[in-house]
C-alpha cells in the first residue's frame, strides 16, 4: 500500500510540473523573439507613416502635446461695406430740405464706415503675417532645443529677439484695433443721432406725402447703417479681447523660452499658461441675446435685487463709471462671481413699438456687454437674456450677480 501511495504522489507531482511548464511557455513571450511553438509566424507588412518620409522632425507646437495647441486666436472675418444711400428729389419744402441735409450726412457717415472697414482688413492682414512669422521663429527655436544645443546658443538668442520683435508688432496691431474701435464708437453715436433726427422730422409741419416717403427710405437706410456699425464694434471688441489674452500668454512663453535658451534645454509653455489651459475653456465669442419663443420672460426679475440698473431714457446715458464701481466691488467680495445681463423692455404699447423697443434693447445690451469686456471682464462670465416688465417706463439693462 505504501509503495502504491508513493507512486501516486510522484505521478501527481510530475503532472503538476508539466502543467506549469506548459502554462509558462504558452503565456509568456520568448526572449529570443522566436515563436515558443516552434512554428514560423506569417509576416505582415506595415506601411510607413507619412511623417517618416519627412526630412524635418515631427513636433507638437512648441514641443507641447497636441492636445494643447498654441496657435494664434482666430480673427473675425466680417466685411462691413455700407449699402449706399438712395438719391432723393428736391420737393422745395422745409422737410424736404431737412431730408436732403440728413441724406448728405448719412453719405458721409457711410464713406467713413467704408474707410474703417478697409483699415480693419489691413490690420487683419498685418496681424496674420506677424503671427505666422512669430510662430515660425518659435518653432525653429524649439526644434533646436528639442534636438539638443549648447547653453546660451547665440543663434537661438538672435531668433528669440526676432520673436520678441514680431510679438511687439502684434501689440502694435492690437493698439491699432483699439484706436479703430474708438473711431467706430464715435460713428455709432453719430448714426444714432441721425436715426433719432429722421424719426423726429416726421413731426414737423408743412411736409407733403413725397417728403414722408423719402423720409421713410432714409430712416430704413440709417437703421441698416446703425446695425452695420454695431456689428463692426462687436467684432472689433472680440478681436481685441482675444488678441490681448493671446499676447499676454505669449509674453509668458517668451520669458520661459529665454530661460530654456540660457540652459540649452526645452521647457515648453509658461506654467501660468499651463494652469490656464488646464481650466475650463472660456467662450470665444460673446453670448447672444436670447428671449423666449412663447413671449414669456427668459429671465425672472421678480424678487431679485439687481446690482446695477441702467435706464436708457435719453440718448447719451453716462453709466460707465457707476457700472465699473459696482462690478469692481462685487468682484472684490466674490472674485469668482458671474453676472446676468438682462435687457428689460416695457410691457406696454403697440406691437410695432414693442418690436422697435426689442431692437433697441438688443443694441443697448450689446453696448453694455462691450463696456464690461473693455473693462476686463471675460465675456464667458456674462449671460445675456431679455424680458418684459410692466413696471419699466423705458428700456433698461439690469445686471445681477449669480
Coordinates of N, CA and C in Angstrom, one line a residue, residues 1 10 63 97 108 127 129 132 179 185 201 209 212 244 254 268 291 326 330 352 380:
X1 N 0.8 -1.2 0.0 CA 0.0 0.0 0.0 C 0.9 1.3 0.0
X10 N 4.2 10.7 -6.7 CA 5.2 11.1 -7.7 C 4.6 11.4 -9.0
X63 N 6.8 72.1 -28.8 CA 7.2 71.0 -28.0 C 6.2 70.5 -27.1
X97 N -35.9 119.8 -47.5 CA -34.5 120.3 -47.4 C -33.9 119.6 -46.2
X108 N -21.8 110.8 -45.9 CA -20.5 111.0 -45.3 C -20.2 109.9 -44.2
X127 N -1.7 91.5 -38.9 CA -1.7 90.6 -37.7 C -1.4 89.2 -38.2
X129 N 0.2 88.0 -40.8 CA 1.6 87.9 -41.3 C 2.5 87.9 -40.1
X132 N 2.3 84.6 -38.2 CA 3.0 83.5 -38.9 C 4.5 83.5 -38.8
X179 N -7.6 101.8 -31.4 CA -7.9 103.1 -32.0 C -9.0 103.1 -33.0
X185 N -16.8 103.8 -32.5 CA -17.7 104.2 -31.5 C -18.3 105.6 -31.7
X201 N -38.2 114.2 -37.5 CA -38.6 115.0 -38.6 C -40.1 114.7 -39.0
X209 N -46.6 114.4 -49.0 CA -46.5 112.9 -49.0 C -45.2 112.5 -49.5
X212 N -42.5 112.5 -46.7 CA -42.6 111.4 -45.8 C -42.1 110.1 -46.4
X244 N -5.5 90.3 -27.1 CA -4.9 90.8 -25.8 C -4.5 89.6 -24.9
X254 N 7.6 83.6 -23.9 CA 8.9 84.1 -24.3 C 9.8 84.1 -23.0
X268 N 9.0 74.2 -22.6 CA 7.6 74.3 -23.1 C 7.0 75.6 -22.7
X291 N -34.3 85.4 -26.0 CA -35.7 85.7 -25.5 C -36.5 84.5 -25.7
X326 N -19.5 99.4 -9.3 CA -20.4 98.3 -8.8 C -19.8 96.9 -9.1
X330 N -18.3 94.1 -6.5 CA -18.8 92.7 -6.4 C -17.7 91.7 -6.6
X352 N -45.9 97.4 -33.0 CA -44.8 98.0 -33.7 C -43.8 98.6 -32.7
X380 N -17.2 85.2 -21.1 CA -17.8 84.0 -20.6 C -18.4 84.1 -19.2

